[in-house]
CSV table of C-alpha atoms and ligand atoms in Angstrom, one decimal:
chain,number,residue,atom,x,y,z
A,94,UNK,CA,39.2,116.6,31.3
A,95,UNK,CA,40.8,113.5,29.9
A,96,UNK,CA,42.1,113.3,26.4
A,97,UNK,CA,41.0,109.6,26.2
A,98,UNK,CA,38.8,108.7,23.2
A,99,UNK,CA,35.2,108.7,24.3
A,100,UNK,CA,32.2,107.1,22.5
A,101,UNK,CA,28.8,108.7,22.3
A,102,UNK,CA,26.5,106.0,20.8
A,103,UNK,CA,22.9,106.5,20.1
A,104,UNK,CA,20.4,103.6,20.2
A,105,UNK,CA,17.4,104.8,18.3
A,106,UNK,CA,15.4,101.6,19.1
A,107,UNK,CA,12.2,101.4,17.1
A,108,UNK,CA,12.1,105.0,16.0
A,109,UNK,CA,12.5,107.1,12.9
A,110,UNK,CA,11.7,107.4,9.2
A,111,UNK,CA,13.3,109.1,6.2
A,112,UNK,CA,12.4,112.5,7.7
A,113,UNK,CA,14.6,111.7,10.7
A,114,UNK,CA,17.6,112.3,8.5
A,115,UNK,CA,17.6,115.9,9.8
A,116,UNK,CA,18.6,114.5,13.2
A,117,UNK,CA,21.4,112.6,11.7
A,118,UNK,CA,22.5,115.5,9.6
A,119,UNK,CA,22.6,117.9,12.6
A,120,UNK,CA,24.7,115.4,14.7
A,121,UNK,CA,27.0,114.9,11.7
A,122,UNK,CA,27.5,118.6,11.4
A,123,UNK,CA,28.2,118.9,15.1
A,124,UNK,CA,30.8,116.2,14.8
A,125,UNK,CA,32.4,117.9,11.9
A,126,UNK,CA,32.6,121.2,13.6
A,127,UNK,CA,34.0,119.8,16.9
A,128,UNK,CA,36.2,117.1,15.5
A,129,UNK,CA,39.3,118.7,16.8
A,130,UNK,CA,38.1,119.9,20.2
A,131,UNK,CA,37.9,116.6,22.0
A,132,UNK,CA,38.7,113.0,21.1
A,133,UNK,CA,35.3,111.5,20.5
A,134,UNK,CA,33.5,109.0,18.3
A,135,UNK,CA,29.8,109.4,17.5
A,136,UNK,CA,27.8,106.4,16.3
A,137,UNK,CA,24.1,106.2,15.6
A,138,UNK,CA,22.5,102.8,15.7
A,139,UNK,CA,19.3,103.2,13.8
A,140,UNK,CA,16.6,100.8,12.5
A,141,UNK,CA,17.6,98.6,9.6
A,142,UNK,CA,15.2,100.4,7.3
A,143,UNK,CA,17.2,103.6,7.6
A,144,UNK,CA,20.8,102.5,7.5
A,145,UNK,CA,21.3,102.6,3.7
A,146,UNK,CA,19.2,105.7,3.2
A,147,UNK,CA,21.1,107.7,5.8
A,148,UNK,CA,24.4,106.4,4.5
A,149,UNK,CA,23.6,107.6,1.0
A,150,UNK,CA,22.3,111.0,2.2
A,151,UNK,CA,25.4,111.7,4.3
A,152,UNK,CA,27.8,113.2,1.8
A,153,UNK,CA,30.7,113.3,4.3
A,154,UNK,CA,30.6,111.1,7.3
A,155,UNK,CA,31.8,112.4,10.6
A,156,UNK,CA,29.7,109.9,12.5
A,157,UNK,CA,29.3,106.1,11.9
A,158,UNK,CA,26.1,104.2,11.5
A,159,UNK,CA,25.2,101.0,13.2
A,160,UNK,CA,22.4,98.4,13.6
A,161,UNK,CA,20.7,97.2,16.7
A,162,UNK,CA,20.6,93.5,16.3
A,163,UNK,CA,20.9,90.7,13.8
A,164,UNK,CA,20.0,87.1,13.2
A,165,UNK,CA,22.8,84.7,14.1
A,166,UNK,CA,22.8,82.8,10.8
A,167,UNK,CA,25.7,83.7,8.5
A,168,UNK,CA,24.1,83.1,5.0
A,169,UNK,CA,20.6,83.5,3.6
A,170,UNK,CA,18.0,81.1,5.0
A,171,UNK,CA,14.4,80.5,5.9
A,172,UNK,CA,14.2,83.0,8.8
A,173,UNK,CA,11.1,85.1,8.1
A,174,UNK,CA,11.5,88.7,9.1
A,175,UNK,CA,15.2,88.4,9.9
A,176,UNK,CA,18.3,90.1,8.7
A,177,UNK,CA,21.9,88.8,9.1
A,178,UNK,CA,25.1,90.6,9.9
A,179,UNK,CA,26.3,90.5,6.3
A,180,UNK,CA,23.1,92.2,5.0
A,181,UNK,CA,23.6,94.9,7.5
A,182,UNK,CA,27.2,95.4,6.6
A,183,UNK,CA,26.3,95.8,3.0
A,184,UNK,CA,23.7,98.4,3.9
A,185,UNK,CA,26.5,100.5,5.5
A,186,UNK,CA,26.5,99.5,9.2
A,187,UNK,CA,29.9,99.6,10.8
A,188,UNK,CA,28.7,98.8,14.3
A,189,UNK,CA,26.0,96.6,15.8
A,190,UNK,CA,24.4,96.5,19.2
A,191,UNK,CA,24.1,92.9,20.5
A,192,UNK,CA,22.7,91.6,23.8
A,193,UNK,CA,20.5,94.6,24.5
A,194,UNK,CA,18.3,93.9,27.5
A,195,UNK,CA,15.1,94.6,25.5
A,196,UNK,CA,16.1,91.7,23.3
A,197,UNK,CA,17.2,89.5,26.2
A,198,UNK,CA,13.7,90.1,27.6
A,199,UNK,CA,12.3,88.7,24.3
A,200,UNK,CA,14.2,85.5,24.9
A,201,UNK,CA,17.8,86.1,23.8
A,202,UNK,CA,20.1,83.9,25.8
A,203,UNK,CA,23.8,84.3,26.4
A,204,UNK,CA,24.4,81.4,24.0
A,205,UNK,CA,22.3,82.9,21.2
A,206,UNK,CA,24.1,86.3,21.7
A,207,UNK,CA,27.4,84.4,21.4
A,208,UNK,CA,26.3,83.1,18.0
A,209,UNK,CA,25.4,86.6,16.9
A,210,UNK,CA,28.7,88.0,18.1
A,211,UNK,CA,30.5,85.3,16.0
A,212,UNK,CA,28.5,86.2,12.9
A,213,UNK,CA,29.0,89.9,13.4
A,214,UNK,CA,32.8,89.4,13.9
A,215,UNK,CA,32.8,87.3,10.7
A,216,UNK,CA,31.5,90.4,8.9
A,217,UNK,CA,34.1,92.5,10.6
A,218,UNK,CA,31.4,94.6,12.3
A,219,UNK,CA,32.3,96.4,15.5
A,220,UNK,CA,30.1,95.1,18.3
A,221,UNK,CA,28.5,97.0,21.1
A,222,UNK,CA,27.9,94.2,23.5
A,223,UNK,CA,25.4,95.1,26.2
A,224,UNK,CA,25.3,93.5,29.6
A,225,UNK,CA,23.5,94.4,32.8
A,226,UNK,CA,21.6,93.1,35.8
A,227,UNK,CA,17.9,93.4,36.6
A,228,UNK,CA,16.6,95.3,39.6
A,229,UNK,CA,15.9,92.0,41.5
A,230,UNK,CA,19.4,90.7,40.7
A,231,UNK,CA,20.8,93.9,42.0
A,232,UNK,CA,18.7,93.8,45.2
A,233,UNK,CA,19.9,90.2,45.7
A,234,UNK,CA,23.5,91.3,45.5
A,235,UNK,CA,24.0,89.3,42.3
A,236,UNK,CA,25.2,92.1,40.0
A,237,UNK,CA,28.8,90.9,39.6
A,238,UNK,CA,27.9,87.2,39.2
A,239,UNK,CA,25.3,88.1,36.5
A,240,UNK,CA,27.8,90.3,34.6
A,241,UNK,CA,30.4,87.6,34.8
A,242,UNK,CA,28.0,85.0,33.5
A,243,UNK,CA,26.9,87.2,30.6
A,244,UNK,CA,30.5,87.8,29.7
A,245,UNK,CA,31.8,84.3,30.1
A,246,UNK,CA,28.9,82.6,28.3
A,247,UNK,CA,29.0,84.9,25.3
A,248,UNK,CA,32.7,85.4,24.7
A,249,UNK,CA,35.7,83.4,23.9
A,250,UNK,CA,39.4,84.2,24.2
A,251,UNK,CA,39.8,83.9,20.4
A,252,UNK,CA,37.4,86.7,19.7
A,253,UNK,CA,39.0,90.0,18.8
A,254,UNK,CA,38.6,92.2,21.8
A,255,UNK,CA,39.4,95.3,19.9
A,256,UNK,CA,36.2,94.7,17.8
A,257,UNK,CA,34.0,94.7,20.9
A,258,UNK,CA,32.9,97.7,22.9
A,259,UNK,CA,31.2,96.6,26.2
A,260,UNK,CA,28.2,98.5,27.4
A,261,UNK,CA,27.1,98.2,31.0
A,262,UNK,CA,23.4,98.9,31.0
A,263,UNK,CA,21.7,98.0,34.3
A,264,UNK,CA,18.2,96.9,33.1
A,265,UNK,CA,16.6,98.9,36.0
A,266,UNK,CA,18.1,102.0,34.6
A,267,UNK,CA,17.0,101.9,31.0
A,268,UNK,CA,14.3,104.5,30.3
A,269,UNK,CA,13.6,104.9,34.0
A,270,UNK,CA,15.5,108.0,35.0
A,271,UNK,CA,17.3,105.9,37.6
A,272,UNK,CA,21.0,105.8,37.6
A,273,UNK,CA,23.6,104.0,39.7
A,274,UNK,CA,25.6,105.9,42.3
A,275,UNK,CA,29.0,107.1,41.0
A,276,UNK,CA,31.0,104.8,43.3
A,277,UNK,CA,28.8,101.8,42.4
A,278,UNK,CA,29.2,102.5,38.7
A,279,UNK,CA,33.0,103.1,38.9
A,280,UNK,CA,33.4,99.7,40.7
A,281,UNK,CA,31.2,97.9,38.2
A,282,UNK,CA,33.0,99.3,35.2
A,283,UNK,CA,36.3,98.3,36.8
A,284,UNK,CA,34.9,94.8,37.5
A,285,UNK,CA,33.8,94.4,33.8
A,286,UNK,CA,37.3,95.5,32.6
A,287,UNK,CA,39.0,93.1,34.9
A,288,UNK,CA,36.7,90.2,33.9
A,289,UNK,CA,37.2,90.9,30.2
A,290,UNK,CA,41.0,91.0,30.7
A,291,UNK,CA,40.7,87.5,32.3
A,292,UNK,CA,38.6,86.1,29.5
A,293,UNK,CA,40.8,87.5,26.7
A,294,UNK,CA,44.0,86.9,28.7
A,295,UNK,CA,45.2,90.3,27.8
A,296,UNK,CA,46.8,93.3,29.5
A,297,UNK,CA,45.0,95.6,27.1
A,298,UNK,CA,42.3,97.6,28.6
A,299,UNK,CA,38.8,96.9,27.2
A,300,UNK,CA,36.5,99.7,26.4
A,301,UNK,CA,33.4,99.9,28.6
A,302,UNK,CA,30.5,102.3,28.2
A,303,UNK,CA,27.7,103.1,30.5
A,304,UNK,CA,24.1,103.2,29.3
A,305,UNK,CA,20.8,103.9,31.1
A,306,UNK,CA,18.9,107.1,31.4
A,307,UNK,CA,21.8,109.3,30.4
A,308,UNK,CA,20.7,112.9,29.8
A,309,UNK,CA,22.1,116.4,29.5
A,310,UNK,CA,21.7,116.9,33.3
A,311,UNK,CA,23.3,113.8,34.7
A,312,UNK,CA,26.1,113.5,32.2
A,313,UNK,CA,28.4,115.7,34.2
A,314,UNK,CA,28.2,113.3,37.1
A,315,UNK,CA,29.5,110.5,34.9
A,316,UNK,CA,32.4,112.7,33.6
A,317,UNK,CA,34.0,112.2,37.0
A,318,UNK,CA,34.5,108.5,36.3
A,319,UNK,CA,37.8,108.2,34.4
A,320,UNK,CA,37.2,104.5,33.7
A,321,UNK,CA,34.1,105.1,31.5
A,322,UNK,CA,34.9,105.1,27.8
A,323,UNK,CA,31.7,106.6,26.7
A,324,UNK,CA,27.9,106.2,26.7
A,325,UNK,CA,25.1,104.3,25.0
A,326,UNK,CA,22.2,106.7,24.9
A,327,UNK,CA,18.7,105.5,24.1
A,328,UNK,CA,15.7,107.9,24.3
A,329,UNK,CA,17.8,111.1,24.3
A,330,UNK,CA,19.5,110.1,21.0
A,331,UNK,CA,16.2,110.5,19.2
A,332,UNK,CA,16.6,114.3,19.4
A,333,UNK,CA,19.7,116.0,17.9
A,334,UNK,CA,19.5,118.8,20.6
A,335,UNK,CA,19.3,116.4,23.5
A,336,UNK,CA,22.1,114.2,22.1
A,337,UNK,CA,24.4,117.1,21.3
A,338,UNK,CA,23.7,118.7,24.7
A,339,UNK,CA,24.9,115.5,26.4
A,340,UNK,CA,28.2,115.7,24.5
A,341,UNK,CA,28.6,119.4,25.2
A,342,UNK,CA,27.8,119.1,28.9
A,343,UNK,CA,30.2,116.1,29.2
A,344,UNK,CA,33.1,118.3,28.1
A,345,UNK,CA,32.0,121.4,30.1
B,434,LIG,C1,19.3,101.9,25.7
B,434,LIG,O1,18.2,101.6,25.2
B,434,LIG,O2,20.4,101.4,25.4
B,434,LIG,C2,19.3,103.0,26.7
B,434,LIG,C3,20.4,103.3,27.4
B,434,LIG,O3,18.1,103.7,26.9
B,434,LIG,P1,17.8,105.1,27.7
B,434,LIG,O4,19.0,106.0,27.5
B,434,LIG,O5,16.6,105.6,27.1
B,434,LIG,O6,17.7,104.7,29.1
């Protein structure tokens, strides 16, 4: 097993209330107890309504908290129902998911995501930038061209690459129990890394996660792919047991 830092990031989506702190607390305790055994970073991206509450309840933080999206506007403004990156930062978010396919489906374009990336970087938030192709795009052999477009149209060389973690999430794999083949996934992760290096004109290796139907059973398959820097976990992160089992099984 590699000693490379691995990320285990939970995306709670629209889930949770104050009582869900017990999930956070169990994962935090697990992280505390196993902090020395493997190099890992655990982050939970929770609804905006819970970030501050969880932050205050966590007496010692062995995990980080993140948000799941933001408005692109930097300051306050007439944007009913919206929250900007600065407000999330003040609530205790250190990370933010941007470009999630569930938001792209609601109309987020690469250009809009770019604006959000800029405003999150202005707040020194760490970004989990999601990209991925749909099933039709995959069937049409367009996976690489779509990923390239998503990267090129939302990023600029001047952005700080070390503030961005890329998450490859094939849309057809989110919440479906379908996962890519290991060879396919390895090649795609390598492709994303090489495209990012081109965009940022750097020799540094970008961090790329995989997300899509990761569970305690299939996680061991993924552990054979050295190039993967961690996982973005949706449904299974809403249960402390399922989430912790994923981490345990990864290192088995
Ligand atoms: C996600 O929403 O980012 C995700 C990966 O979901 P799931 O793990 O449920 O497929």
